[in-house]
Amino acid sequence: MSQNLVIYNSLTGNKEIFKPIHENRVGMYVCGPTLYSEPHMGNMRTFINFDLVYRYLLKLGYQVKYVRNITDAGHITNSAGEDVDSIGKAAKLAQVQSLEIVYTFNRKFIELQRIYNLLPPSIEPTATQHIQEQIEVIEQLIENGFAYVINGSVYFDVRKYSEKFNYGILSGRKIEELEEATRTLNAQDEKRFFADFALWKKANPEDMQIWRSPWGDGNPGWHIECTAMSTKYLGNKFDIHGGGMDLKFPHHEDEIAQSCGSFGHNPANIWMHANMLNVNGQKMSKSFGNYFLPLEIIEGTTDLFDKAYDANVVRFFLMQAHYRSTIDLSKDALTAAEKGYTRLMEATSLLSKLKTQDTSSINVAQLIQSFYNAMNDDFNAPILVANLFEAVSYINKVNDNLATISSDDLKRLKAEMDSFVFDVLGIKASSNNCIDRLSPVMELIINLRAKARENKDWATSDQIRDALSNAGITIKDSKEGTSWS
Ligand code: AMP
Ligand code: ZN
């Protein structure tokens, strides 16, 4: 199956057949969070999307080394082109040390990954533990003539680099356009050229974290950590480099420049960019103030929703969009996802109860193949979900004696559905078990309520219904009896 996997490469703008550098092994680096605050649901979407990629590569049988960094130091270029130490800023505000900020939010991030069922990466290196490696790449860049030292800081020389390499190869930005922008270069700015970016910043007296370097005390620029850490753990050339779409420029463009400038080539064969989680059409972001925290959504404490949604439902909602498309977070979308999720869970639990016949009334092998085809086409989760719902309709028909399934086909369908739903989409299997385990308890409660109603004890009957409703369980009375969901 694996030779059929096709991935969209942001670098070439084409879908390409995936061929790892080393047979059966994949090296993947994804830019992780900057832990100056709690990750919002938008950040989580990107990490969930790469978790999906990781899970499918594992499903195909690859041995994957998945490296995702933690940014716990460094100057990040903001939209105004200024170099800002966001972690130091947060630390000063809270009157604590930088690493206290980082550790607080890393604990949160670990908890969120557990709740949203993300597999842990193979290695999670941090910038502060790799200062020496960053210094070494910077030294190489200076030696190769692509970086210059000025007043204790080091900058990447974009114009010099452009004489030999193509700055803008990933983002499509043209150096001439950047040239235009030099007019806005601040007179006091020590950079030679507007697009030059910091590799090392000379320490300021108020800096929270300072390291020794050949250029004096200071701290690293933001982009250099990813070059140092990705190549340290995956080699100078690896298979996949990923991150959110908004990292394409300048972060990933600058990573490519750093690698070409120091090692002579682009570090990754495939560059993957995950698209944004939006709210009312606008990117969810701390700076716009339109963000929701992953915990708020599952606790039902946001202004946007008046109820809590299971983390599985939120994850399932995110799978309704391809990773390269935007998706809008809304109450309607989550409610629709909740319905779909419940239908899917009910069908997967029916799979262990279906009666089999001699033959199947549909081509089950073809149905299973459609799951692979969807994911092999650039990890197309929404198509996978649609194909899983084809299976759901079929399962329901078999259950209603409107279709048949053979025992071999049932075994295969159950194995593959469980694998795609739980292992690939990352839905937590325990919720499914939860429905199974709750069934006898619910039967008992429904019987007790029926008895209360027989005795015209409406107060008890209502009390039971309200208590269940508060726990997210709805009961429905009809001619056929009482059902719950
Ligand atoms: P940061 O901690 O700001 O470096 O962001 C961590 C990751 O989240 C990066 O890959 C960003 O591209 C990504 N990201 C930020 N905002 C969003 C959003 N609204 N939707 C999806 N990904 C996002
Ligand atoms: Zn990065």
Short mmCIF file of C-alpha atoms and ligand atoms in Angstrom, two decimals:
data_model
loop_
_atom_site.label_atom_id
_atom_site.label_comp_id
_atom_site.label_asym_id
_atom_site.label_seq_id
_atom_site.Cartn_x
_atom_site.Cartn_y
_atom_site.Cartn_z
CA MET A 1 0.00 0.00 0.00
CA SER A 2 2.72 2.42 1.01
CA GLN A 3 4.11 2.99 -2.47
CA ASN A 4 0.76 4.57 -3.35
CA LEU A 5 1.04 7.35 -0.79
CA VAL A 6 1.04 10.76 -2.41
CA ILE A 7 1.89 13.94 -0.47
CA TYR A 8 1.45 17.56 -1.49
CA ASN A 9 4.85 19.23 -1.35
CA SER A 10 4.61 22.96 -0.57
CA LEU A 11 8.09 23.37 -1.99
CA THR A 12 7.14 22.27 -5.52
CA GLY A 13 3.40 22.92 -5.41
CA ASN A 14 2.82 19.34 -6.60
CA LYS A 15 1.46 16.12 -5.19
CA GLU A 16 4.39 13.71 -5.20
CA ILE A 17 4.69 9.97 -4.73
CA PHE A 18 6.22 9.50 -1.31
CA LYS A 19 9.58 7.76 -1.40
CA PRO A 20 11.51 7.88 1.87
CA ILE A 21 15.27 8.39 1.77
CA HIS A 22 15.83 5.14 3.69
CA GLU A 23 13.54 2.27 2.79
CA ASN A 24 10.76 1.73 5.34
CA ARG A 25 12.01 4.56 7.55
CA VAL A 26 10.72 8.11 7.74
CA GLY A 27 12.29 11.14 9.38
CA MET A 28 9.76 13.88 10.12
CA TYR A 29 10.30 17.22 11.84
CA VAL A 30 7.41 19.45 12.89
CA CYS A 31 7.75 22.92 14.41
CA GLY A 32 6.33 22.73 17.91
CA PRO A 33 4.81 25.35 20.18
CA THR A 34 6.37 28.45 21.67
CA LEU A 35 5.45 27.94 25.27
CA TYR A 36 4.86 31.51 26.43
CA SER A 37 1.14 30.85 26.95
CA GLU A 38 -1.38 28.05 26.87
CA PRO A 39 -1.78 26.57 23.36
CA HIS A 40 -5.17 27.47 21.85
CA MET A 41 -7.38 25.22 19.76
CA GLY A 42 -5.81 26.56 16.55
CA ASN A 43 -2.34 25.47 17.68
CA MET A 44 -3.82 22.11 18.62
CA ARG A 45 -5.34 21.71 15.16
CA THR A 46 -1.90 21.85 13.58
CA PHE A 47 -0.49 19.33 16.03
CA ILE A 48 -3.52 17.06 15.57
CA ASN A 49 -3.07 17.23 11.79
CA PHE A 50 0.55 16.12 12.06
CA ASP A 51 -0.52 13.47 14.57
CA LEU A 52 -2.81 12.16 11.80
CA VAL A 53 0.14 12.12 9.36
CA TYR A 54 2.31 10.32 11.92
CA ARG A 55 -0.45 7.79 12.67
CA TYR A 56 -1.02 6.99 9.01
CA LEU A 57 2.70 6.56 8.31
CA LEU A 58 2.79 4.11 11.25
CA LYS A 59 -0.29 2.34 9.88
CA LEU A 60 1.52 1.87 6.58
CA GLY A 61 4.27 0.09 8.49
CA TYR A 62 6.98 2.77 8.39
CA GLN A 63 9.39 3.14 11.24
CA VAL A 64 8.97 6.85 11.90
CA LYS A 65 11.31 9.12 13.80
CA TYR A 66 9.05 12.06 14.60
CA VAL A 67 10.85 15.06 16.04
CA ARG A 68 8.81 18.02 17.32
CA ASN A 69 10.61 20.80 19.12
CA ILE A 70 9.62 23.01 22.01
CA THR A 71 10.57 26.65 21.64
CA ASP A 72 11.65 27.73 25.11
CA ALA A 73 14.00 30.57 24.12
CA GLY A 74 14.68 32.89 21.28
CA HIS A 75 13.73 36.02 19.46
CA ILE A 76 10.71 35.67 17.28
CA THR A 77 10.07 38.12 14.49
CA ASN A 78 6.62 39.65 14.93
CA SER A 79 4.39 41.06 12.20
CA ALA A 80 6.05 44.47 12.57
CA GLY A 81 9.42 42.88 11.80
CA GLU A 82 10.72 43.34 15.34
CA ASP A 83 12.64 40.63 17.20
CA VAL A 84 10.67 39.88 20.35
CA ASP A 85 11.44 37.50 23.20
CA SER A 86 7.85 36.49 23.96
CA ILE A 87 8.80 34.03 26.70
CA GLY A 88 10.95 36.65 28.47
CA LYS A 89 8.10 39.15 28.15
CA ALA A 90 5.62 36.75 29.77
CA ALA A 91 8.14 35.89 32.50
CA LYS A 92 8.71 39.54 33.36
CA LEU A 93 4.98 40.16 33.53
CA ALA A 94 4.46 37.23 35.89
CA GLN A 95 7.67 38.08 37.80
CA VAL A 96 9.03 34.58 37.36
CA GLN A 97 11.91 33.06 35.38
CA SER A 98 11.51 32.19 31.69
CA LEU A 99 11.73 28.47 32.30
CA GLU A 100 8.95 28.67 34.91
CA ILE A 101 6.70 29.99 32.16
CA VAL A 102 7.84 27.26 29.78
CA TYR A 103 7.38 24.44 32.30
CA THR A 104 3.93 25.66 33.35
CA PHE A 105 2.66 25.66 29.78
CA ASN A 106 4.48 22.49 28.83
CA ARG A 107 2.62 20.65 31.59
CA LYS A 108 -0.59 22.03 30.13
CA PHE A 109 0.44 21.03 26.62
CA ILE A 110 1.20 17.47 27.76
CA GLU A 111 -2.23 17.28 29.42
CA LEU A 112 -3.92 18.56 26.24
CA GLN A 113 -2.13 15.98 24.13
CA ARG A 114 -3.37 13.25 26.43
CA ILE A 115 -6.95 14.55 26.32
CA TYR A 116 -6.95 15.00 22.54
CA ASN A 117 -5.20 11.66 22.08
CA LEU A 118 -2.00 12.75 20.32
CA LEU A 119 0.80 10.21 20.13
CA PRO A 120 4.00 11.49 21.71
CA PRO A 121 6.74 12.34 19.20
CA SER A 122 9.91 10.21 19.25
CA ILE A 123 11.99 13.18 20.44
CA GLU A 124 10.93 16.60 21.77
CA PRO A 125 14.09 18.69 21.85
CA THR A 126 14.14 22.18 23.32
CA ALA A 127 16.03 25.24 22.12
CA THR A 128 17.71 25.87 25.48
CA GLN A 129 19.24 22.40 25.48
CA HIS A 130 20.75 22.96 22.03
CA ILE A 131 22.52 26.31 22.29
CA GLN A 132 25.89 24.80 21.37
CA GLU A 133 24.43 23.14 18.23
CA GLN A 134 22.89 26.48 17.21
CA ILE A 135 26.21 28.25 17.72
CA GLU A 136 27.92 25.66 15.51
CA VAL A 137 25.49 26.22 12.61
CA ILE A 138 25.95 29.99 12.95
CA GLU A 139 29.76 29.58 12.87
CA GLN A 140 29.42 27.54 9.68
CA LEU A 141 27.25 30.23 8.12
CA ILE A 142 29.81 32.91 8.99
CA GLU A 143 32.61 30.76 7.58
CA ASN A 144 30.66 30.22 4.35
CA GLY A 145 30.13 33.99 4.02
CA PHE A 146 26.36 34.00 4.55
CA ALA A 147 26.29 35.69 7.95
CA TYR A 148 27.93 38.76 9.48
CA VAL A 149 28.73 39.83 13.02
CA ILE A 150 27.83 43.32 14.13
CA ASN A 151 27.95 44.74 17.68
CA GLY A 152 27.80 41.31 19.29
CA SER A 153 24.86 40.13 17.16
CA VAL A 154 24.94 37.88 14.09
CA TYR A 155 22.63 38.28 11.08
CA PHE A 156 21.95 36.14 8.08
CA ASP A 157 23.02 37.97 4.92
CA VAL A 158 20.07 37.52 2.57
CA ARG A 159 21.56 39.48 -0.33
CA LYS A 160 24.82 37.52 -0.23
CA TYR A 161 22.85 34.29 -0.02
CA SER A 162 20.72 35.27 -3.01
CA GLU A 163 23.81 35.43 -5.22
CA LYS A 164 24.08 31.66 -4.92
CA PHE A 165 20.68 30.37 -3.76
CA ASN A 166 17.05 31.26 -4.27
CA TYR A 167 15.73 33.13 -1.22
CA GLY A 168 11.97 32.79 -1.60
CA ILE A 169 12.05 29.26 -3.03
CA LEU A 170 9.36 28.11 -0.57
CA SER A 171 7.20 31.17 -0.07
CA GLY A 172 7.51 32.55 -3.60
CA ARG A 173 8.56 35.94 -2.22
CA LYS A 174 10.85 37.85 -4.55
CA ILE A 175 14.03 39.48 -3.37
CA GLU A 176 13.14 42.55 -5.52
CA GLU A 177 9.96 42.98 -3.50
CA LEU A 178 11.98 42.70 -0.33
CA GLU A 179 14.37 45.27 -1.80
CA GLU A 180 11.42 47.66 -2.00
CA ALA A 181 10.81 47.13 1.68
CA THR A 182 14.35 48.19 2.62
CA ARG A 183 13.08 51.75 2.51
CA THR A 184 11.31 51.00 5.74
CA LEU A 185 14.57 49.89 7.33
CA ASN A 186 14.92 51.74 10.57
CA ALA A 187 17.92 54.13 10.64
CA GLN A 188 19.12 52.73 13.95
CA ASP A 189 18.74 49.16 12.72
CA GLU A 190 22.11 47.45 12.63
CA LYS A 191 21.04 44.98 9.91
CA ARG A 192 22.50 45.62 6.47
CA PHE A 193 19.34 44.70 4.65
CA PHE A 194 15.67 44.63 5.59
CA ALA A 195 15.27 40.88 5.04
CA ASP A 196 18.38 39.91 7.01
CA PHE A 197 17.34 38.02 10.10
CA ALA A 198 18.90 37.49 13.51
CA LEU A 199 20.87 34.31 14.15
CA TRP A 200 22.21 35.56 17.46
CA LYS A 201 21.17 38.65 19.42
CA LYS A 202 23.53 40.48 21.75
CA ALA A 203 22.25 40.37 25.34
CA ASN A 204 20.35 43.29 26.78
CA PRO A 205 20.69 43.96 30.51
CA GLU A 206 16.99 43.13 30.96
CA ASP A 207 17.17 39.77 29.13
CA MET A 208 15.83 36.85 31.15
CA GLN A 209 18.00 34.15 29.49
CA ILE A 210 21.60 34.75 28.40
CA TRP A 211 24.22 32.38 26.98
CA ARG A 212 27.93 32.67 26.20
CA SER A 213 28.94 32.62 22.54
CA PRO A 214 31.99 33.43 20.41
CA TRP A 215 30.34 36.82 19.77
CA GLY A 216 29.72 37.64 23.41
CA ASP A 217 26.76 37.04 25.72
CA GLY A 218 23.40 36.82 24.02
CA ASN A 219 20.57 34.56 22.88
CA PRO A 220 19.63 32.77 19.68
CA GLY A 221 17.32 33.96 16.93
CA TRP A 222 14.19 31.89 16.43
CA HIS A 223 14.78 30.11 13.11
CA ILE A 224 18.21 28.71 13.97
CA GLU A 225 16.92 26.29 16.63
CA CYS A 226 14.90 24.30 14.11
CA THR A 227 17.86 23.99 11.73
CA ALA A 228 20.14 22.87 14.57
CA MET A 229 17.70 20.39 16.10
CA SER A 230 16.13 18.90 12.96
CA THR A 231 19.50 18.14 11.41
CA LYS A 232 21.01 16.92 14.68
CA TYR A 233 18.34 14.23 15.08
CA LEU A 234 17.37 13.50 11.48
CA GLY A 235 20.54 14.29 9.52
CA ASN A 236 21.20 17.08 7.02
CA LYS A 237 18.59 15.64 4.67
CA PHE A 238 15.37 14.11 5.94
CA ASP A 239 11.96 13.21 4.52
CA ILE A 240 9.28 15.55 5.83
CA HIS A 241 9.30 18.99 7.44
CA GLY A 242 5.98 20.30 8.66
CA GLY A 243 4.33 23.17 10.47
CA GLY A 244 1.40 25.57 10.31
CA MET A 245 0.82 27.52 7.09
CA ASP A 246 1.76 30.76 8.84
CA LEU A 247 5.28 29.44 9.42
CA LYS A 248 6.02 29.21 5.69
CA PHE A 249 7.40 32.73 5.74
CA PRO A 250 9.67 33.77 7.29
CA HIS A 251 10.33 30.79 9.57
CA HIS A 252 10.58 27.95 7.05
CA GLU A 253 12.04 30.11 4.29
CA ASP A 254 14.79 31.08 6.74
CA GLU A 255 15.31 27.48 7.83
CA ILE A 256 15.89 26.51 4.19
CA ALA A 257 18.31 29.44 3.80
CA GLN A 258 20.21 28.38 6.94
CA SER A 259 20.49 24.79 5.72
CA CYS A 260 21.53 25.74 2.18
CA GLY A 261 23.99 28.27 3.58
CA SER A 262 25.61 25.87 6.02
CA PHE A 263 25.17 22.38 4.49
CA GLY A 264 24.65 23.34 0.86
CA HIS A 265 21.11 21.99 0.43
CA ASN A 266 17.48 22.17 1.49
CA PRO A 267 17.02 20.03 4.63
CA ALA A 268 13.77 18.25 3.72
CA ASN A 269 12.44 16.51 0.61
CA ILE A 270 8.84 17.37 1.40
CA TRP A 271 7.51 20.49 3.11
CA MET A 272 4.01 20.15 4.50
CA HIS A 273 1.87 23.03 5.72
CA ALA A 274 -1.30 22.62 7.74
CA ASN A 275 -4.02 25.19 7.36
CA MET A 276 -5.65 27.35 10.00
CA LEU A 277 -8.53 26.87 12.38
CA ASN A 278 -10.79 29.89 11.93
CA VAL A 279 -13.54 31.54 13.90
CA ASN A 280 -16.10 33.33 11.72
CA GLY A 281 -13.69 33.19 8.81
CA GLN A 282 -10.79 34.71 10.74
CA LYS A 283 -7.69 32.81 11.85
CA MET A 284 -7.88 31.89 15.52
CA SER A 285 -5.08 33.79 17.19
CA LYS A 286 -3.96 35.18 20.52
CA SER A 287 -3.44 38.60 19.00
CA PHE A 288 -6.96 38.80 17.46
CA GLY A 289 -8.45 37.73 20.81
CA ASN A 290 -10.76 35.26 19.01
CA TYR A 291 -9.21 32.16 20.49
CA PHE A 292 -10.67 29.27 22.45
CA LEU A 293 -8.69 27.04 24.72
CA PRO A 294 -8.89 23.30 24.14
CA LEU A 295 -10.04 22.76 27.72
CA GLU A 296 -12.77 25.41 27.53
CA ILE A 297 -14.38 23.57 24.63
CA ILE A 298 -14.58 20.25 26.43
CA GLU A 299 -15.67 21.89 29.68
CA GLY A 300 -18.36 23.95 27.95
CA THR A 301 -17.15 27.24 29.43
CA THR A 302 -16.79 29.33 26.26
CA ASP A 303 -19.10 32.14 25.16
CA LEU A 304 -19.46 30.49 21.76
CA PHE A 305 -21.04 27.25 22.97
CA ASP A 306 -23.57 26.62 25.67
CA LYS A 307 -22.54 23.03 26.25
CA ALA A 308 -19.51 20.82 26.59
CA TYR A 309 -18.17 18.71 23.72
CA ASP A 310 -16.22 15.51 24.15
CA ALA A 311 -12.57 15.80 23.02
CA ASN A 312 -13.29 12.92 20.61
CA VAL A 313 -16.05 14.99 19.02
CA VAL A 314 -13.73 17.96 18.62
CA ARG A 315 -11.08 15.74 17.08
CA PHE A 316 -13.66 14.15 14.79
CA PHE A 317 -14.87 17.65 13.80
CA LEU A 318 -11.30 18.58 12.80
CA MET A 319 -11.12 15.49 10.59
CA GLN A 320 -14.01 16.84 8.49
CA ALA A 321 -11.58 19.18 6.74
CA HIS A 322 -8.47 18.30 4.77
CA TYR A 323 -5.33 19.48 6.54
CA ARG A 324 -4.59 21.97 3.74
CA SER A 325 -8.03 23.60 4.04
CA THR A 326 -9.23 26.01 6.67
CA ILE A 327 -12.06 24.96 8.96
CA ASP A 328 -14.38 27.18 10.95
CA LEU A 329 -15.08 26.40 14.60
CA SER A 330 -18.76 26.94 15.37
CA LYS A 331 -21.50 25.52 17.52
CA ASP A 332 -23.36 24.16 14.48
CA ALA A 333 -20.27 22.43 13.14
CA LEU A 334 -19.51 20.81 16.50
CA THR A 335 -23.12 19.72 16.96
CA ALA A 336 -23.14 18.14 13.49
CA ALA A 337 -19.82 16.43 14.27
CA GLU A 338 -21.30 15.11 17.51
CA LYS A 339 -24.15 13.47 15.61
CA GLY A 340 -21.81 11.93 13.06
CA TYR A 341 -19.43 10.78 15.75
CA THR A 342 -22.24 9.05 17.65
CA ARG A 343 -23.43 7.28 14.47
CA LEU A 344 -19.90 6.12 13.76
CA MET A 345 -19.39 4.87 17.32
CA GLU A 346 -22.70 3.01 17.27
CA ALA A 347 -21.75 1.31 14.00
CA THR A 348 -18.28 0.29 15.23
CA SER A 349 -19.83 -1.26 18.32
CA LEU A 350 -22.46 -3.06 16.17
CA LEU A 351 -19.60 -4.73 14.27
CA SER A 352 -19.02 -7.18 17.10
CA LYS A 353 -22.70 -8.15 17.17
CA LEU A 354 -23.60 -8.61 13.49
CA LYS A 355 -24.93 -11.94 12.26
CA THR A 356 -23.05 -13.35 9.28
CA GLN A 357 -24.27 -15.15 6.14
CA ASP A 358 -22.52 -17.15 3.41
CA THR A 359 -21.97 -14.14 1.19
CA SER A 360 -21.75 -10.38 1.42
CA SER A 361 -24.14 -8.24 -0.55
CA ILE A 362 -21.45 -5.66 -1.37
CA ASN A 363 -17.75 -5.78 -2.31
CA VAL A 364 -16.22 -5.34 1.16
CA ALA A 365 -12.62 -5.46 -0.09
CA GLN A 366 -13.37 -2.49 -2.33
CA LEU A 367 -14.94 -0.60 0.56
CA ILE A 368 -11.83 -1.19 2.70
CA GLN A 369 -9.59 -0.17 -0.20
CA SER A 370 -11.48 3.14 -0.36
CA PHE A 371 -10.23 3.94 3.18
CA TYR A 372 -6.64 3.52 2.02
CA ASN A 373 -7.25 5.40 -1.22
CA ALA A 374 -8.50 8.42 0.74
CA MET A 375 -5.52 8.55 3.07
CA ASN A 376 -3.04 7.74 0.30
CA ASP A 377 -4.25 10.86 -1.47
CA ASP A 378 -2.38 13.40 0.67
CA PHE A 379 -3.95 12.24 3.96
CA ASN A 380 -7.49 13.09 2.89
CA ALA A 381 -9.30 12.57 6.19
CA PRO A 382 -12.70 14.04 5.08
CA ILE A 383 -12.87 11.54 2.20
CA LEU A 384 -11.89 8.79 4.63
CA VAL A 385 -14.72 9.89 6.93
CA ALA A 386 -17.19 9.87 4.00
CA ASN A 387 -16.04 6.35 3.08
CA LEU A 388 -16.35 5.22 6.69
CA PHE A 389 -19.94 6.45 6.59
CA GLU A 390 -20.54 4.26 3.52
CA ALA A 391 -19.50 1.42 5.79
CA VAL A 392 -21.77 2.71 8.57
CA SER A 393 -24.81 2.60 6.23
CA TYR A 394 -23.90 -0.92 5.19
CA ILE A 395 -23.43 -2.09 8.80
CA ASN A 396 -26.80 -0.62 9.76
CA LYS A 397 -28.42 -2.38 6.78
CA VAL A 398 -26.88 -5.71 7.80
CA ASN A 399 -28.14 -5.11 11.33
CA ASP A 400 -31.65 -4.45 9.97
CA ASN A 401 -31.48 -7.60 7.77
CA LEU A 402 -31.51 -5.46 4.63
CA ALA A 403 -28.02 -6.62 3.57
CA THR A 404 -25.66 -9.51 4.29
CA ILE A 405 -22.02 -9.94 5.26
CA SER A 406 -19.85 -13.08 5.29
CA SER A 407 -17.86 -13.94 8.38
CA ASP A 408 -14.48 -13.38 6.62
CA ASP A 409 -15.61 -9.97 5.35
CA LEU A 410 -16.92 -9.06 8.78
CA LYS A 411 -13.57 -9.92 10.36
CA ARG A 412 -11.71 -7.81 7.81
CA LEU A 413 -14.14 -4.90 7.99
CA LYS A 414 -14.03 -4.83 11.78
CA ALA A 415 -10.22 -4.92 11.85
CA GLU A 416 -9.86 -2.14 9.27
CA MET A 417 -12.63 0.08 10.63
CA ASP A 418 -11.21 -0.13 14.14
CA SER A 419 -7.78 0.60 12.77
CA PHE A 420 -8.87 3.63 10.69
CA VAL A 421 -11.22 5.07 13.31
CA PHE A 422 -9.10 4.54 16.41
CA ASP A 423 -5.49 4.22 15.22
CA VAL A 424 -5.52 6.60 12.24
CA LEU A 425 -8.16 9.23 13.06
CA GLY A 426 -7.11 8.97 16.69
CA ILE A 427 -10.57 8.59 18.20
CA LYS A 428 -10.16 7.20 21.70
CA ALA A 429 -11.37 3.61 21.75
CA SER A 430 -12.32 3.89 25.41
CA SER A 431 -15.39 6.00 24.57
CA ASN A 432 -16.66 3.12 22.51
CA ASN A 433 -16.09 0.72 25.39
CA CYS A 434 -17.82 3.28 27.56
CA ILE A 435 -21.03 2.95 25.51
CA ASP A 436 -20.81 -0.85 25.81
CA ARG A 437 -20.21 -0.69 29.54
CA LEU A 438 -22.93 1.85 30.11
CA SER A 439 -25.59 -0.26 28.34
CA PRO A 440 -26.56 -2.56 31.28
CA VAL A 441 -26.58 0.40 33.69
CA MET A 442 -28.81 2.36 31.33
CA GLU A 443 -31.14 -0.62 30.95
CA LEU A 444 -31.52 -0.69 34.74
CA ILE A 445 -32.14 3.06 34.97
CA ILE A 446 -34.68 2.98 32.14
CA ASN A 447 -36.54 0.10 33.85
CA LEU A 448 -36.61 1.98 37.16
CA ARG A 449 -37.96 5.03 35.38
CA ALA A 450 -40.61 2.92 33.62
CA LYS A 451 -41.71 1.55 37.02
CA ALA A 452 -41.92 5.07 38.45
CA ARG A 453 -44.09 6.11 35.49
CA GLU A 454 -46.33 3.05 35.96
CA ASN A 455 -46.84 4.21 39.55
CA LYS A 456 -47.49 7.75 38.29
CA ASP A 457 -44.46 8.89 40.25
CA TRP A 458 -43.72 11.71 37.76
CA ALA A 459 -41.32 13.46 40.14
CA THR A 460 -38.91 10.48 40.17
CA SER A 461 -39.29 9.92 36.43
CA ASP A 462 -38.43 13.58 35.69
CA GLN A 463 -35.60 13.54 38.19
CA ILE A 464 -34.01 10.58 36.37
CA ARG A 465 -34.43 12.22 32.96
CA ASP A 466 -32.95 15.54 34.15
CA ALA A 467 -30.00 13.89 35.88
CA LEU A 468 -29.22 11.91 32.71
CA SER A 469 -29.58 15.02 30.60
CA ASN A 470 -27.08 16.85 32.83
CA ALA A 471 -24.67 13.96 32.25
CA GLY A 472 -25.09 14.38 28.47
CA ILE A 473 -27.39 11.37 28.05
CA THR A 474 -30.69 11.87 26.24
CA ILE A 475 -33.59 9.45 26.61
CA LYS A 476 -36.38 9.20 24.11
CA ASP A 477 -39.81 7.63 24.71
CA SER A 478 -41.65 6.15 21.74
CA LYS A 479 -44.19 3.42 20.93
CA GLU A 480 -41.35 0.90 20.72
CA GLY A 481 -40.14 1.77 24.20
CA THR A 482 -37.41 4.01 25.63
CA SER A 483 -34.03 4.47 23.92
CA TRP A 484 -30.98 6.46 24.99
CA SER A 485 -28.05 8.18 23.28
P1 AMP B 1 3.24 29.00 17.93
O1 AMP B 1 3.21 28.44 19.33
O2 AMP B 1 2.67 30.35 17.81
O3 AMP B 1 4.62 28.88 17.30
O4 AMP B 1 2.27 28.08 17.05
C1 AMP B 1 2.37 26.69 17.08
C2 AMP B 1 1.78 26.13 15.81
O5 AMP B 1 0.39 26.43 15.73
C3 AMP B 1 2.40 26.68 14.53
O6 AMP B 1 2.64 25.60 13.64
C4 AMP B 1 1.34 27.61 13.98
O7 AMP B 1 1.40 27.68 12.58
C5 AMP B 1 0.08 26.92 14.44
N1 AMP B 1 -1.09 27.80 14.50
C6 AMP B 1 -1.20 29.02 15.06
N2 AMP B 1 -2.46 29.51 14.92
C7 AMP B 1 -3.18 28.55 14.29
C8 AMP B 1 -4.56 28.43 13.86
N3 AMP B 1 -5.46 29.38 14.07
N4 AMP B 1 -4.91 27.28 13.23
C9 AMP B 1 -4.02 26.29 13.02
N5 AMP B 1 -2.72 26.34 13.39
C10 AMP B 1 -2.30 27.46 14.02
ZN ZN B 2 10.53 25.62 13.46
#
